[in-house]
Amino acid sequence: MASLSTTLSLPSSCPSSCLRSSNKSINAAIHFSRRPRVRFSTPELTLTTQSTVGEPKTAPVLLDSCTNSIDNDKSAEITTRLYMMLEEVIDRVEMHRNMGEQRDNWNTLLLNSINMMTLAATTMAGLSAISGGSSGGPLKLSSFLLFSASTGMLMIMNKIQPSQLAEEQRNAMRFFKKLESEIKSKLALGGAMEADVEELVLKVLALDRAFPLPLLGKMLEKFPKKFEPAIWWPSKSCRPVKEKKSERLPHQPSMESGNNNGWSEELKTEMRAVVEVMKRKDVEDYVRLGNLVLKTNKVLAASGPLLTALAAVGSALMGSHSGGSWATMAALLGGALAAAVNTFEHGAQVGMVVEMYRNCTGFFGLLGESIETEIEERRENGELFEMKVALQLGRSLPELRDLAKKSIYSNTEGIEMDEFASKLF
């Protein structure tokens, strides 16, 4: 372009030959100054456009990342709490095991000691009655002291009922082991929620109330006015609300409502019929037997100290003018009968039988409450829950369904049901 502007500025007096040469130079200059077309690329514009278009897609990704991070933190916190609860439950299992062994030893040692003291005192009373005179005085005094000690120890033993205490600790250990397995299952399967942790805490506290470790102040009443079942689970009103699970078995077709979770009207009717059988047959029978054993235990607990006290009075009055032969008979018969009553009460572990009946009655109450709750909330799969109920009652699925049919038929026809729900106990 510089040569073109220079050529055009030549004066007009230039000769033609010069003009020709200048024209040639102009043409050459023009041809020389022509440049190829350059294609401009806009990488910055392209990058800007891509980043501008990509900006709306970045916000949901960041939001999902933050949500996943929060969920992971919450899940880690719940897992940590579950592990903490698992340690506490394992510790309670060990405590109740040790307490159960200790109180079972109490029952054995106290039974043997009191019986030996009672029989020794009875033997001394008999020897004192045979020997008479001055030699019978020390024997009579020893017999009186042993009978008095046996009376005091027997009153304490009958008050605490060591065999029943040992059975309480065995039941507590079993329930805590079951709770331990439940926590381990939740940790293995994952997906535990805050409501699951709260429910587990309530279960631990309910077990602590149902089976206390200390004796003074918190020991369960061994001779209540009325037989009552054991309750070791939290009440329904205190339980946290859980979300319903919509899972179903792989072979199970989906329901129209999509929220039945394997529960049909036929299954609900079957479960209600099973609950009715448990209330009419199993619970009533165990309450009747529990009241009978409880009354028997009350009579035995009162008879033992009364007989040893009578024997102590008889041994003290032997050889006196006011005593006579009846005092000797009271000492000998009282001591022998006291040993027999004590052996039957604590050797046969009548207190343990009372606790066993309390536990069995409570088991049917818990199972009935669980069935009614599942019918309302349908948190577990219906078919799996039916199988679990059948196994807890010691039955197969066909036997459980036959039991429900018999219950419905007996209600319809007004016929007494002759079969119990449980085949285990």
XYZ file of C-alpha atoms in Angstrom:
425
model
C 0.000 0.000 0.000
C 2.962 2.348 0.558
C 4.267 1.894 -3.005
C 0.752 2.469 -4.393
C 0.374 5.826 -2.704
C 3.867 6.883 -3.828
C 3.200 6.018 -7.465
C -0.043 7.968 -7.625
C 1.693 11.099 -6.427
C 4.006 11.426 -9.544
C 3.913 14.794 -11.406
C 1.973 15.173 -14.657
C 5.082 16.230 -16.679
C 6.533 12.810 -16.616
C 7.115 11.295 -20.107
C 4.944 8.504 -21.447
C 7.707 5.972 -21.203
C 7.951 6.873 -17.624
C 4.207 6.543 -17.297
C 4.326 3.112 -18.839
C 7.002 2.089 -16.423
C 5.074 3.613 -13.625
C 1.932 1.790 -14.707
C 3.835 -1.407 -14.655
C 5.075 -0.555 -11.208
C 1.579 0.303 -10.155
C 0.280 -2.957 -11.409
C 3.188 -4.703 -9.813
C 2.610 -2.800 -6.634
C -1.064 -3.589 -6.715
C -0.423 -7.213 -7.358
C 2.301 -7.248 -4.723
C 0.172 -5.537 -2.091
C -2.732 -8.024 -2.472
C -2.733 -10.193 0.593
C -4.399 -13.559 1.145
C -7.655 -13.695 3.047
C -7.017 -14.467 6.666
C -9.586 -16.498 8.627
C -9.872 -15.278 12.181
C -10.676 -17.888 14.831
C -12.443 -16.901 18.077
C -11.261 -19.351 20.655
C -12.013 -16.965 23.507
C -15.559 -16.513 22.274
C -15.977 -20.246 21.981
C -14.637 -20.819 25.469
C -16.798 -18.069 26.814
C -19.830 -19.479 25.104
C -19.127 -22.975 26.410
C -18.629 -21.772 29.931
C -21.750 -19.644 29.696
C -23.782 -22.548 28.439
C -22.250 -24.872 31.083
C -22.942 -22.582 34.030
C -26.612 -23.619 34.473
C -25.539 -27.289 34.570
C -22.982 -26.708 37.343
C -25.446 -25.570 40.067
C -27.478 -28.836 40.334
C -24.268 -30.848 40.365
C -22.919 -28.803 43.262
C -26.265 -29.033 45.063
C -26.360 -32.824 44.683
C -22.772 -33.012 45.909
C -23.604 -30.980 48.999
C -26.707 -33.079 49.661
C -24.749 -36.307 49.346
C -22.090 -34.949 51.687
C -24.735 -34.049 54.298
C -26.369 -37.469 53.963
C -23.007 -39.194 54.341
C -22.221 -37.182 57.471
C -25.603 -38.007 58.968
C -25.240 -41.684 58.113
C -21.784 -41.743 59.689
C -23.172 -40.120 62.833
C -25.988 -42.708 63.074
C -23.490 -45.532 62.549
C -21.297 -44.141 65.321
C -24.255 -44.005 67.687
C -25.193 -47.575 66.819
C -21.674 -48.766 67.626
C -21.806 -46.881 70.923
C -25.113 -48.542 71.781
C -23.715 -51.926 70.784
C -20.895 -51.541 73.304
C -23.362 -50.640 76.063
C -25.628 -53.585 75.239
C -22.693 -56.027 75.251
C -21.646 -54.636 78.640
C -25.156 -55.160 80.001
C -25.184 -58.737 78.754
C -22.040 -59.412 80.745
C -23.386 -57.671 83.856
C -26.637 -59.635 83.841
C -24.744 -62.881 83.233
C -22.556 -62.266 86.274
C -25.527 -61.258 88.418
C -27.487 -64.313 87.326
C -24.659 -66.665 88.278
C -24.188 -64.895 91.603
C -27.863 -65.085 92.568
C -28.133 -68.690 91.476
C -25.236 -69.393 93.865
C -27.139 -67.519 96.564
C -30.078 -69.864 96.145
C -27.920 -72.999 96.390
C -25.749 -71.827 99.295
C -28.597 -70.387 101.374
C -30.777 -73.456 100.818
C -28.039 -75.844 101.908
C -26.945 -73.689 104.836
C -30.430 -73.148 106.240
C -31.364 -76.794 105.866
C -28.181 -77.919 107.617
C -28.798 -75.476 110.463
C -32.426 -76.545 110.795
C -31.666 -80.261 110.804
C -28.760 -79.784 113.220
C -31.030 -77.834 115.576
C -33.674 -80.558 115.320
C -31.109 -83.237 116.117
C -29.874 -81.295 119.145
C -33.427 -80.841 120.401
C -34.018 -84.588 120.162
C -30.775 -85.393 121.970
C -31.633 -82.847 124.652
C -35.022 -84.460 125.168
C -33.471 -87.931 125.431
C -30.568 -87.024 127.734
C -32.391 -84.593 129.995
C -30.810 -83.332 133.184
C -27.846 -80.986 133.205
C -26.347 -82.392 129.988
C -29.428 -81.337 128.003
C -29.018 -77.639 128.793
C -26.232 -76.838 126.282
C -27.963 -78.882 123.587
C -31.219 -77.072 124.207
C -29.511 -73.667 124.032
C -27.662 -74.581 120.832
C -30.891 -75.830 119.279
C -32.664 -72.590 120.184
C -29.897 -70.443 118.688
C -29.767 -72.441 115.456
C -33.550 -72.335 115.045
C -33.528 -68.572 115.649
C -30.755 -68.025 113.094
C -32.563 -70.234 110.596
C -35.735 -68.196 111.071
C -33.979 -64.897 110.338
C -32.062 -66.192 107.333
C -35.167 -67.896 105.944
C -37.172 -64.672 106.198
C -34.513 -62.832 104.194
C -34.258 -65.626 101.636
C -38.021 -65.785 101.145
C -38.178 -62.024 100.786
C -35.654 -61.769 97.931
C -36.403 -65.163 96.290
C -32.920 -65.879 94.845
C -34.242 -68.374 92.272
C -36.586 -65.721 90.894
C -33.779 -63.150 90.888
C -31.593 -65.535 88.894
C -34.403 -66.130 86.381
C -34.853 -62.376 85.955
C -31.186 -61.964 85.100
C -31.279 -64.887 82.663
C -34.252 -63.333 80.878
C -32.553 -59.932 80.819
C -29.408 -61.472 79.339
C -31.474 -63.193 76.637
C -33.320 -60.006 75.680
C -30.124 -57.944 75.615
C -28.514 -60.559 73.384
C -31.492 -60.295 71.061
C -31.096 -56.522 71.048
C -27.400 -56.961 70.310
C -28.235 -59.093 67.268
C -30.725 -56.465 66.112
C -28.112 -53.705 66.277
C -25.577 -55.842 64.415
C -28.150 -56.524 61.704
C -28.829 -52.810 61.274
C -25.110 -52.115 61.000
C -24.627 -54.891 58.453
C -27.616 -53.947 56.285
C -27.162 -50.173 56.591
C -29.836 -47.584 55.984
C -30.603 -47.002 59.681
C -32.530 -43.825 60.445
C -32.738 -41.505 63.422
C -36.016 -43.114 64.472
C -34.298 -46.522 64.624
C -31.682 -45.178 67.029
C -34.345 -43.581 69.243
C -36.334 -46.812 69.331
C -33.250 -48.806 70.327
C -32.556 -46.363 73.166
C -36.116 -46.801 74.418
C -35.729 -50.585 74.294
C -32.550 -50.461 76.385
C -34.185 -48.233 79.007
C -37.296 -50.431 79.103
C -35.141 -53.511 79.740
C -33.308 -51.673 82.527
C -36.637 -50.914 84.211
C -38.009 -54.429 83.738
C -34.919 -56.230 85.078
C -33.145 -54.012 87.633
C -29.722 -55.001 88.898
C -29.801 -53.591 92.475
C -31.772 -55.219 95.285
C -32.398 -52.329 97.648
C -35.024 -49.875 96.497
C -35.479 -51.149 92.931
C -36.059 -54.889 93.367
C -39.265 -56.146 91.796
C -42.028 -57.098 94.200
C -41.907 -60.858 94.638
C -45.356 -61.222 96.201
C -47.740 -58.802 94.464
C -51.434 -58.849 95.230
C -52.227 -59.897 91.677
C -50.230 -61.798 89.091
C -49.027 -59.448 86.352
C -47.096 -60.244 83.150
C -43.589 -58.959 82.633
C -43.270 -55.902 80.372
C -39.805 -55.294 78.921
C -40.631 -53.220 75.817
C -41.446 -49.500 75.441
C -45.072 -48.499 75.274
C -46.609 -47.800 71.905
C -47.203 -44.128 72.692
C -43.488 -43.552 73.412
C -42.169 -45.078 70.209
C -40.897 -42.711 67.490
C -42.786 -42.559 64.216
C -41.089 -44.457 61.412
C -41.493 -44.172 57.677
C -43.327 -47.005 56.007
C -41.221 -49.318 53.911
C -42.433 -50.033 50.402
C -40.210 -53.037 49.792
C -41.650 -56.339 48.586
C -40.379 -59.784 47.838
C -38.868 -60.460 44.396
C -41.605 -62.986 43.496
C -44.421 -60.879 44.909
C -46.471 -58.878 42.381
C -46.903 -55.208 43.013
C -50.242 -54.097 44.460
C -52.508 -51.628 42.764
C -52.114 -49.110 45.541
C -48.342 -49.630 45.568
C -48.244 -49.304 49.378
C -49.593 -52.626 50.710
C -46.118 -54.104 51.223
C -47.351 -57.681 50.934
C -50.367 -57.158 53.219
C -53.699 -58.411 51.919
C -57.076 -58.410 53.635
C -56.863 -62.175 53.992
C -53.512 -61.901 55.793
C -54.857 -59.198 58.109
C -57.840 -61.382 59.006
C -55.504 -64.312 59.667
C -53.266 -62.280 61.970
C -56.253 -60.920 63.920
C -57.548 -64.473 64.376
C -54.152 -65.582 65.738
C -54.161 -62.694 68.218
C -57.648 -63.706 69.346
C -56.480 -67.283 70.007
C -53.501 -66.062 72.036
C -55.708 -63.847 74.205
C -58.419 -66.450 74.792
C -56.242 -69.508 75.315
C -52.545 -68.880 75.962
C -52.710 -65.670 77.980
C -55.655 -66.795 80.112
C -54.028 -70.150 80.831
C -50.715 -68.628 81.879
C -52.438 -66.024 84.041
C -54.392 -68.802 85.782
C -51.256 -70.885 86.353
C -49.297 -67.815 87.428
C -51.870 -66.917 90.074
C -51.864 -70.506 91.327
C -48.068 -70.698 91.634
C -47.910 -67.230 93.174
C -50.393 -68.205 95.912
C -48.468 -71.417 96.537
C -45.236 -69.486 96.857
C -46.832 -67.073 99.316
C -47.977 -69.951 101.530
C -44.563 -71.628 101.409
C -42.718 -68.362 102.105
C -44.853 -67.755 105.190
C -44.794 -71.368 106.405
C -41.006 -71.825 106.514
C -40.140 -69.054 109.017
C -43.283 -69.808 111.018
C -42.255 -73.443 111.482
C -38.678 -72.604 112.445
C -39.940 -69.981 114.927
C -42.290 -72.574 116.432
C -39.408 -75.016 116.700
C -37.259 -72.353 118.399
C -39.961 -71.726 121.008
C -40.406 -75.446 121.577
C -36.699 -76.015 122.028
C -36.528 -73.165 124.540
C -39.395 -74.598 126.615
C -38.237 -78.194 126.609
C -37.743 -79.612 130.117
C -39.665 -76.784 131.807
C -42.860 -77.181 133.782
C -44.846 -75.058 131.296
C -43.438 -76.867 128.298
C -43.963 -80.522 128.773
C -44.116 -82.969 125.916
C -45.721 -80.564 123.462
C -42.585 -78.399 123.457
C -40.463 -81.377 122.413
C -42.957 -82.285 119.705
C -43.039 -78.671 118.469
C -39.252 -78.519 118.261
C -38.864 -81.825 116.455
C -41.829 -81.577 114.089
C -41.313 -77.889 113.450
C -37.695 -78.381 112.484
C -38.397 -81.332 110.207
C -41.332 -79.642 108.471
C -39.379 -76.399 108.054
C -36.574 -78.249 106.287
C -39.094 -79.984 104.009
C -40.929 -76.733 103.172
C -37.673 -74.883 102.538
C -36.426 -77.644 100.262
C -39.638 -77.684 98.255
C -39.802 -73.891 97.893
C -36.198 -73.144 96.997
C -35.060 -76.545 95.772
C -37.939 -76.747 93.309
C -37.408 -72.997 92.611
C -41.038 -71.969 92.853
C -40.040 -68.324 92.510
C -38.344 -69.124 89.208
C -41.585 -70.748 87.991
C -43.506 -67.574 88.847
C -41.049 -65.487 86.848
C -41.213 -67.953 83.958
C -45.001 -67.595 83.802
C -44.668 -63.807 83.956
C -42.235 -63.910 81.057
C -44.435 -66.242 78.978
C -47.498 -64.054 79.511
C -45.480 -60.981 78.561
C -44.247 -62.727 75.416
C -47.821 -63.204 74.163
C -48.640 -59.605 75.045
C -45.642 -58.336 73.056
C -46.430 -60.569 70.084
C -50.058 -59.465 70.016
C -49.059 -55.798 70.211
C -46.524 -56.284 67.409
C -49.146 -57.920 65.169
C -51.674 -55.134 65.760
C -49.018 -52.485 65.081
C -47.938 -54.118 61.826
C -51.532 -54.437 60.638
C -51.946 -50.685 61.089
C -48.567 -49.445 59.847
C -47.366 -52.256 57.486
C -43.693 -51.425 58.013
C -42.512 -55.004 57.432
C -43.306 -57.188 54.481
C -46.494 -59.152 55.120
C -45.207 -62.555 54.038
C -41.992 -62.227 56.009
C -43.901 -61.082 59.081
C -46.274 -64.043 58.780
C -43.290 -66.415 58.693
C -41.746 -64.710 61.735
C -44.972 -65.062 63.740
C -45.238 -68.731 62.774
C -41.684 -69.417 63.940
C -42.210 -67.560 67.217
C -45.244 -69.756 67.918
C -43.419 -72.943 66.921
C -45.572 -73.545 63.863
C -45.198 -73.807 60.114
C -47.070 -71.499 57.756
C -49.793 -74.077 56.934
C -50.281 -74.781 60.654
C -50.591 -71.075 61.399
C -53.196 -70.647 58.667
C -55.129 -73.673 59.903
C -55.102 -72.188 63.397
C -56.549 -68.940 62.051
C -59.279 -70.833 60.182
C -60.204 -72.776 63.332
C -60.391 -69.540 65.299
C -62.677 -67.902 62.715
C -64.858 -71.016 62.583
C -65.134 -71.197 66.383
C -66.164 -67.527 66.556
C -68.751 -68.016 63.824
C -70.245 -71.225 65.242
C -69.801 -70.307 68.902
C -67.611 -73.375 69.594
C -64.888 -73.357 72.244
C -61.374 -73.376 70.803
C -59.486 -76.470 71.986
C -56.020 -75.547 70.709
C -53.361 -73.164 71.958
C -51.578 -70.747 69.671
C -48.061 -71.616 70.830
C -46.433 -75.004 70.528
C -43.186 -73.925 72.170
C -44.403 -73.513 75.762
